[in-house]
Amino acid sequence: MAHDTGRGHPERAERIAVIAAALEEHACFGFALQESPQATDAQLTAVHPARHVAAVERLCAAGGGVIDSDTVASPRSGEAARHAAGGAVALVDALLAADAVRVGASLHRPPGHHAEAARAMGFCLYNSVAVGAQWALDHHGLERVLVLDSDVHHGNGTNAIFHSEPRVLFVSVHQSPLYPGTGPAADVGSGAGHGTNVNVPVPGGSGDETFCSVVEHLVVPIAREWRPQLLLVSAGFDAHVDDPLAGCAVTDAGYAAMARSLRRVADELGVPLGIVLEGGYELGALTRGLGATLETIAAEPVAPGDERAPHPLAADALERTRELLAW
Ligand SMILES: [Zn+2]
């Protein structure tokens, strides 16, 4: 709430206020509520160079300011961003503890997936989901973490941070063309991570049929083959039909269907599932999409899979990934 982006900015404190109200109204959808610690310097600098963290904190200490045309910092923005990244770390700890919970969510602002290692951009200061995933590798010793980015914008920061990291398989479904302009299907990762970046650009107007197919017919089979030890979701709700920042058409039911596919495959593989909030700028769509997601992942999965034929974009991306990773 203390991260003040100024009048008229879509990434605003009210986003958290309406989420808090929805959690209260629905008894947290059955989840236990936990405060998020600030990420430590060591947790942040496992992803971001120390000079980037220092630059964010210097700007905040100086009263804040404009970073780019979309991205601003206020005096307490650095602190908020540390809690957002720390929340992702705490989520990973909770999911991987000995008496682990199987599902959880880290709900904070600012979002993180546009933040590159050395660059704040697109409303994002630190890349929270990347800090959480890196923590899972470094602190918990995981060897395979799957990150699905379902925000309508390409998660360029996460894509870049793990571009040559074979232990993180990053799948992004995003509207194209749209900000930030990255994430063509041909971007498949590099070096040791060649094949572990799976980008699925989809045209404006894409709705449940496309987004749900990418989850059911691409992420689910990839998870079955690659056998991640942890599933993280960079969950934006700006692909919603009501969102003002993009032109996709996902419905509340679509978010529930995506969550159902993810919960089912997480259970099938016996691995935990963590949601990290990214965008979503229409307050009603944000709370309904997130609420449908939380309610669905908290429930025992009962519904069968999506019986529709795979969307061609999902089928193409799966075939390409299978070739690259020699499955
Ligand atoms: Zn977005």
Short mmCIF file of C-alpha atoms and ligand atoms in Angstrom, two decimals:
data_model
loop_
_atom_site.label_atom_id
_atom_site.label_comp_id
_atom_site.label_asym_id
_atom_site.label_seq_id
_atom_site.Cartn_x
_atom_site.Cartn_y
_atom_site.Cartn_z
CA MET A 1 0.00 0.00 0.00
CA ALA A 2 2.94 2.34 0.66
CA HIS A 3 4.28 1.97 -2.89
CA ASP A 4 2.76 5.17 -4.30
CA THR A 5 2.73 5.32 -8.10
CA GLY A 6 0.86 8.63 -8.28
CA ARG A 7 -2.51 9.69 -9.60
CA GLY A 8 -3.98 7.77 -12.51
CA HIS A 9 -1.39 4.98 -12.54
CA PRO A 10 -3.01 1.59 -13.25
CA GLU A 11 -0.65 -0.28 -10.88
CA ARG A 12 -2.11 1.32 -7.76
CA ALA A 13 -2.57 0.66 -4.07
CA GLU A 14 -6.29 -0.06 -4.53
CA ARG A 15 -5.29 -3.36 -6.17
CA ILE A 16 -4.10 -4.61 -2.80
CA ALA A 17 -7.07 -3.09 -0.95
CA VAL A 18 -9.60 -4.98 -3.08
CA ILE A 19 -7.61 -8.22 -2.78
CA ALA A 20 -7.50 -7.82 1.01
CA ALA A 21 -11.26 -7.22 1.04
CA ALA A 22 -11.88 -10.31 -1.11
CA LEU A 23 -9.68 -12.44 1.17
CA GLU A 24 -11.60 -11.21 4.20
CA GLU A 25 -14.97 -11.80 2.54
CA HIS A 26 -14.05 -15.37 1.57
CA ALA A 27 -12.17 -16.39 4.74
CA CYS A 28 -8.93 -16.35 2.71
CA PHE A 29 -10.41 -19.12 0.53
CA GLY A 30 -9.27 -21.53 3.23
CA PHE A 31 -5.63 -20.42 3.17
CA ALA A 32 -3.71 -19.44 6.30
CA LEU A 33 -2.64 -15.81 6.09
CA GLN A 34 1.04 -15.12 6.64
CA GLU A 35 3.00 -11.86 6.77
CA SER A 36 5.80 -11.53 4.24
CA PRO A 37 9.29 -10.68 5.40
CA GLN A 38 11.48 -8.37 3.36
CA ALA A 39 13.86 -10.22 1.05
CA THR A 40 17.42 -10.08 2.33
CA ASP A 41 20.28 -8.57 0.35
CA ALA A 42 21.58 -12.09 -0.31
CA GLN A 43 18.20 -13.24 -1.66
CA LEU A 44 17.91 -10.21 -3.96
CA THR A 45 21.51 -10.27 -5.16
CA ALA A 46 21.21 -13.94 -6.14
CA VAL A 47 19.23 -12.49 -9.08
CA HIS A 48 19.99 -8.76 -9.21
CA PRO A 49 23.43 -7.11 -9.16
CA ALA A 50 24.02 -5.26 -5.87
CA ARG A 51 24.25 -1.98 -7.80
CA HIS A 52 20.65 -2.41 -9.00
CA VAL A 53 19.37 -2.89 -5.45
CA ALA A 54 21.47 0.08 -4.30
CA ALA A 55 20.09 2.24 -7.14
CA VAL A 56 16.47 1.45 -6.19
CA GLU A 57 17.13 2.18 -2.53
CA ARG A 58 19.04 5.39 -3.29
CA LEU A 59 16.15 6.65 -5.43
CA CYS A 60 13.64 5.87 -2.66
CA ALA A 61 15.82 7.46 0.01
CA ALA A 62 15.98 10.60 -2.13
CA GLY A 63 12.19 10.81 -2.10
CA GLY A 64 11.49 8.62 -5.13
CA GLY A 65 11.22 9.50 -8.79
CA VAL A 66 10.51 8.36 -12.28
CA ILE A 67 12.47 5.34 -13.59
CA ASP A 68 10.83 5.16 -17.01
CA SER A 69 7.54 6.27 -18.54
CA ASP A 70 5.68 3.46 -16.70
CA THR A 71 7.79 2.86 -13.64
CA VAL A 72 7.99 5.09 -10.61
CA ALA A 73 9.34 4.80 -7.09
CA SER A 74 8.07 6.57 -3.97
CA PRO A 75 9.95 6.77 -0.66
CA ARG A 76 8.67 3.36 0.51
CA SER A 77 8.65 1.56 -2.86
CA GLY A 78 11.93 -0.23 -2.21
CA GLU A 79 10.56 -1.56 1.05
CA ALA A 80 7.36 -2.74 -0.69
CA ALA A 81 9.37 -4.42 -3.44
CA ARG A 82 11.48 -6.18 -0.81
CA HIS A 83 8.30 -7.53 0.79
CA ALA A 84 7.05 -8.65 -2.64
CA ALA A 85 10.28 -10.56 -3.31
CA GLY A 86 10.41 -11.76 0.31
CA GLY A 87 6.85 -13.02 -0.07
CA ALA A 88 7.90 -15.17 -3.01
CA VAL A 89 10.79 -16.54 -0.94
CA ALA A 90 8.50 -17.22 2.04
CA LEU A 91 6.04 -18.94 -0.30
CA VAL A 92 8.80 -21.21 -1.63
CA ASP A 93 9.91 -21.97 1.95
CA ALA A 94 6.35 -22.83 2.98
CA LEU A 95 5.85 -25.05 -0.06
CA LEU A 96 9.14 -26.90 0.44
CA ALA A 97 9.12 -27.22 4.24
CA ALA A 98 9.07 -30.67 5.82
CA ASP A 99 5.44 -30.22 6.85
CA ALA A 100 4.78 -28.44 3.60
CA VAL A 101 1.52 -26.99 2.41
CA ARG A 102 0.85 -28.03 -1.18
CA VAL A 103 -0.53 -24.79 -2.55
CA GLY A 104 0.01 -21.15 -1.74
CA ALA A 105 0.07 -17.65 -3.11
CA SER A 106 2.20 -14.54 -2.67
CA LEU A 107 0.04 -11.48 -3.24
CA HIS A 108 1.93 -8.21 -3.38
CA ARG A 109 2.69 -5.19 -5.42
CA PRO A 110 4.73 -3.96 -7.17
CA PRO A 111 4.68 -6.85 -9.65
CA GLY A 112 8.02 -8.27 -10.74
CA HIS A 113 8.14 -10.13 -14.03
CA HIS A 114 9.30 -7.21 -16.20
CA ALA A 115 12.26 -6.43 -13.93
CA GLU A 116 15.48 -7.64 -15.51
CA ALA A 117 18.56 -8.41 -13.46
CA ALA A 118 19.93 -4.88 -13.72
CA ARG A 119 16.88 -2.91 -14.79
CA ALA A 120 13.55 -1.89 -13.25
CA MET A 121 10.83 -1.53 -15.87
CA GLY A 122 7.14 -2.06 -16.60
CA PHE A 123 5.92 -1.21 -13.03
CA CYS A 124 8.47 -3.72 -11.64
CA LEU A 125 11.49 -3.04 -9.39
CA TYR A 126 12.67 -6.53 -8.39
CA ASN A 127 11.72 -9.77 -10.09
CA SER A 128 9.92 -11.50 -7.23
CA VAL A 129 9.16 -14.80 -8.96
CA ALA A 130 12.78 -15.04 -10.12
CA VAL A 131 14.04 -14.35 -6.60
CA GLY A 132 11.74 -17.11 -5.33
CA ALA A 133 12.77 -19.58 -8.03
CA GLN A 134 16.48 -18.83 -7.51
CA TRP A 135 16.00 -19.37 -3.77
CA ALA A 136 14.45 -22.75 -4.50
CA LEU A 137 17.56 -23.69 -6.50
CA ASP A 138 20.19 -22.23 -4.17
CA HIS A 139 18.72 -22.74 -0.72
CA HIS A 140 16.55 -25.81 -1.22
CA GLY A 141 18.78 -27.48 -3.79
CA LEU A 142 16.05 -28.05 -6.36
CA GLU A 143 17.16 -29.04 -9.83
CA ARG A 144 13.98 -28.35 -11.79
CA VAL A 145 11.57 -25.43 -11.25
CA LEU A 146 8.82 -24.74 -13.78
CA VAL A 147 7.59 -21.14 -14.00
CA LEU A 148 4.42 -20.42 -15.96
CA ASP A 149 3.83 -16.74 -16.75
CA SER A 150 0.15 -16.27 -17.55
CA ASP A 151 0.21 -12.47 -17.37
CA VAL A 152 -0.95 -10.98 -20.68
CA HIS A 153 2.42 -9.24 -21.08
CA HIS A 154 5.60 -11.18 -21.81
CA GLY A 155 7.64 -11.81 -18.66
CA ASN A 156 10.76 -10.42 -20.28
CA GLY A 157 12.63 -10.11 -16.99
CA THR A 158 12.12 -13.72 -15.92
CA ASN A 159 12.79 -14.87 -19.49
CA ALA A 160 16.12 -13.02 -19.53
CA ILE A 161 17.20 -13.93 -15.98
CA PHE A 162 16.82 -17.67 -16.65
CA HIS A 163 17.71 -17.58 -20.36
CA SER A 164 20.71 -19.87 -19.99
CA GLU A 165 19.57 -21.60 -16.74
CA PRO A 166 18.66 -25.22 -17.49
CA ARG A 167 17.15 -25.74 -14.02
CA VAL A 168 14.33 -23.26 -14.64
CA LEU A 169 11.87 -24.03 -17.42
CA PHE A 170 10.00 -20.81 -18.20
CA VAL A 171 6.75 -20.88 -20.17
CA SER A 172 5.08 -17.59 -21.09
CA VAL A 173 1.77 -17.07 -22.86
CA HIS A 174 1.33 -13.43 -23.81
CA GLN A 175 -0.48 -11.17 -26.24
CA SER A 176 1.65 -10.10 -29.21
CA PRO A 177 2.17 -7.44 -30.35
CA LEU A 178 2.02 -5.76 -26.95
CA TYR A 179 4.37 -4.28 -24.35
CA PRO A 180 7.26 -5.07 -23.86
CA GLY A 181 7.59 -6.49 -27.39
CA THR A 182 9.74 -9.48 -26.45
CA GLY A 183 8.97 -13.22 -26.36
CA PRO A 184 8.70 -14.49 -29.93
CA ALA A 185 8.20 -18.23 -30.33
CA ALA A 186 11.76 -18.42 -31.67
CA ASP A 187 13.14 -17.32 -28.28
CA VAL A 188 13.79 -20.73 -26.75
CA GLY A 189 16.58 -19.90 -24.30
CA SER A 190 20.32 -20.06 -24.82
CA GLY A 191 23.46 -21.94 -23.83
CA ALA A 192 22.75 -24.63 -21.26
CA GLY A 193 19.17 -23.35 -21.14
CA HIS A 194 18.50 -23.86 -24.85
CA GLY A 195 14.97 -25.26 -25.00
CA THR A 196 13.97 -24.24 -21.46
CA ASN A 197 12.34 -20.97 -22.47
CA VAL A 198 8.99 -21.64 -24.11
CA ASN A 199 7.36 -18.52 -25.51
CA VAL A 200 3.81 -18.59 -26.84
CA PRO A 201 2.80 -15.22 -28.30
CA VAL A 202 -0.95 -15.12 -28.98
CA PRO A 203 -2.98 -12.58 -30.94
CA GLY A 204 -5.15 -9.93 -29.34
CA GLY A 205 -8.65 -11.24 -28.74
CA SER A 206 -7.38 -14.60 -27.51
CA GLY A 207 -9.58 -15.95 -24.75
CA ASP A 208 -10.20 -19.03 -22.66
CA GLU A 209 -9.82 -21.43 -25.56
CA THR A 210 -6.24 -20.28 -26.21
CA PHE A 211 -5.00 -19.58 -22.69
CA CYS A 212 -6.52 -22.74 -21.18
CA SER A 213 -5.16 -24.84 -24.04
CA VAL A 214 -1.66 -23.50 -23.44
CA VAL A 215 -1.91 -24.65 -19.82
CA GLU A 216 -3.65 -27.99 -20.47
CA HIS A 217 -1.94 -28.96 -23.71
CA LEU A 218 1.50 -27.40 -23.28
CA VAL A 219 2.34 -26.79 -19.61
CA VAL A 220 0.78 -30.04 -18.39
CA PRO A 221 2.60 -32.32 -20.88
CA ILE A 222 5.86 -30.39 -20.35
CA ALA A 223 5.48 -30.91 -16.61
CA ARG A 224 4.85 -34.64 -17.11
CA GLU A 225 7.99 -34.99 -19.24
CA TRP A 226 10.32 -32.63 -17.39
CA ARG A 227 9.11 -33.49 -13.88
CA PRO A 228 9.63 -30.18 -12.07
CA GLN A 229 9.99 -30.30 -8.30
CA LEU A 230 8.08 -27.04 -7.90
CA LEU A 231 5.48 -25.24 -10.01
CA LEU A 232 5.40 -21.45 -9.79
CA VAL A 233 2.96 -19.23 -11.62
CA SER A 234 3.61 -15.59 -12.47
CA ALA A 235 -0.10 -14.91 -12.31
CA GLY A 236 -1.30 -11.76 -13.97
CA PHE A 237 -5.00 -11.15 -14.44
CA ASP A 238 -4.68 -8.62 -17.24
CA ALA A 239 -5.58 -11.15 -19.96
CA HIS A 240 -9.11 -10.80 -18.53
CA VAL A 241 -11.71 -9.56 -20.99
CA ASP A 242 -12.40 -6.55 -18.74
CA ASP A 243 -8.77 -5.46 -18.33
CA PRO A 244 -8.04 -2.02 -19.81
CA LEU A 245 -4.32 -2.52 -20.55
CA ALA A 246 -4.56 -5.34 -23.10
CA GLY A 247 -6.92 -6.92 -25.60
CA CYS A 248 -7.38 -10.52 -24.58
CA ALA A 249 -10.63 -12.12 -23.48
CA VAL A 250 -10.04 -14.58 -20.65
CA THR A 251 -13.04 -14.95 -18.30
CA ASP A 252 -13.30 -15.78 -14.60
CA ALA A 253 -14.15 -19.34 -15.65
CA GLY A 254 -11.00 -19.41 -17.79
CA TYR A 255 -8.82 -18.53 -14.80
CA ALA A 256 -10.52 -21.27 -12.80
CA ALA A 257 -9.92 -23.77 -15.63
CA MET A 258 -6.22 -22.86 -15.84
CA ALA A 259 -5.90 -23.25 -12.07
CA ARG A 260 -7.68 -26.62 -12.22
CA SER A 261 -5.21 -27.94 -14.81
CA LEU A 262 -2.28 -26.74 -12.72
CA ARG A 263 -3.59 -28.19 -9.46
CA ARG A 264 -4.31 -31.50 -11.16
CA VAL A 265 -0.82 -31.88 -12.65
CA ALA A 266 0.81 -30.70 -9.41
CA ASP A 267 -1.09 -33.43 -7.56
CA GLU A 268 -0.28 -36.00 -10.23
CA LEU A 269 3.44 -35.23 -9.91
CA GLY A 270 3.27 -34.79 -6.13
CA VAL A 271 4.80 -31.31 -6.27
CA PRO A 272 3.72 -28.01 -4.73
CA LEU A 273 2.09 -25.16 -6.62
CA GLY A 274 2.76 -21.50 -5.84
CA ILE A 275 1.05 -18.43 -7.28
CA VAL A 276 2.93 -15.12 -7.43
CA LEU A 277 0.77 -12.11 -8.32
CA GLU A 278 1.82 -9.99 -11.30
CA GLY A 279 -0.58 -7.65 -13.14
CA GLY A 280 -4.33 -7.17 -13.37
CA TYR A 281 -5.66 -3.64 -13.51
CA GLU A 282 -9.45 -3.83 -13.57
CA LEU A 283 -10.24 -4.20 -9.91
CA GLY A 284 -13.30 -6.44 -10.34
CA ALA A 285 -11.59 -8.68 -12.90
CA LEU A 286 -8.48 -8.86 -10.70
CA THR A 287 -10.38 -9.97 -7.59
CA ARG A 288 -12.64 -12.40 -9.47
CA GLY A 289 -9.80 -13.93 -11.52
CA LEU A 290 -7.56 -14.23 -8.47
CA GLY A 291 -10.45 -15.46 -6.32
CA ALA A 292 -11.33 -18.14 -8.87
CA THR A 293 -7.66 -19.17 -8.95
CA LEU A 294 -7.29 -19.38 -5.17
CA GLU A 295 -10.59 -21.16 -4.69
CA THR A 296 -9.69 -23.70 -7.37
CA ILE A 297 -6.16 -24.50 -6.23
CA ALA A 298 -7.40 -24.86 -2.65
CA ALA A 299 -10.01 -27.44 -3.65
CA GLU A 300 -9.38 -31.09 -4.35
CA PRO A 301 -9.37 -31.36 -8.15
CA VAL A 302 -12.32 -33.32 -9.44
CA ALA A 303 -13.07 -32.07 -12.94
CA PRO A 304 -11.60 -33.93 -15.88
CA GLY A 305 -9.13 -32.25 -18.19
CA ASP A 306 -9.95 -30.02 -21.09
CA GLU A 307 -11.43 -32.37 -23.65
CA ARG A 308 -11.07 -29.93 -26.52
CA ALA A 309 -8.42 -30.43 -29.17
CA PRO A 310 -5.15 -28.63 -28.46
CA HIS A 311 -4.92 -25.08 -29.78
CA PRO A 312 -2.43 -25.02 -32.70
CA LEU A 313 -0.17 -22.52 -30.90
CA ALA A 314 0.04 -24.83 -27.89
CA ALA A 315 0.64 -27.88 -30.06
CA ASP A 316 3.40 -26.12 -32.02
CA ALA A 317 5.18 -24.97 -28.87
CA LEU A 318 5.00 -28.47 -27.38
CA GLU A 319 6.44 -30.05 -30.52
CA ARG A 320 9.24 -27.47 -30.63
CA THR A 321 10.09 -28.01 -26.95
CA ARG A 322 10.09 -31.79 -27.36
CA GLU A 323 12.54 -31.48 -30.26
CA LEU A 324 14.84 -29.04 -28.47
CA LEU A 325 14.94 -31.03 -25.25
CA ALA A 326 15.16 -34.31 -27.15
CA TRP A 327 12.16 -35.97 -25.46
ZN ZN B 1 0.79 -7.58 -17.39
#
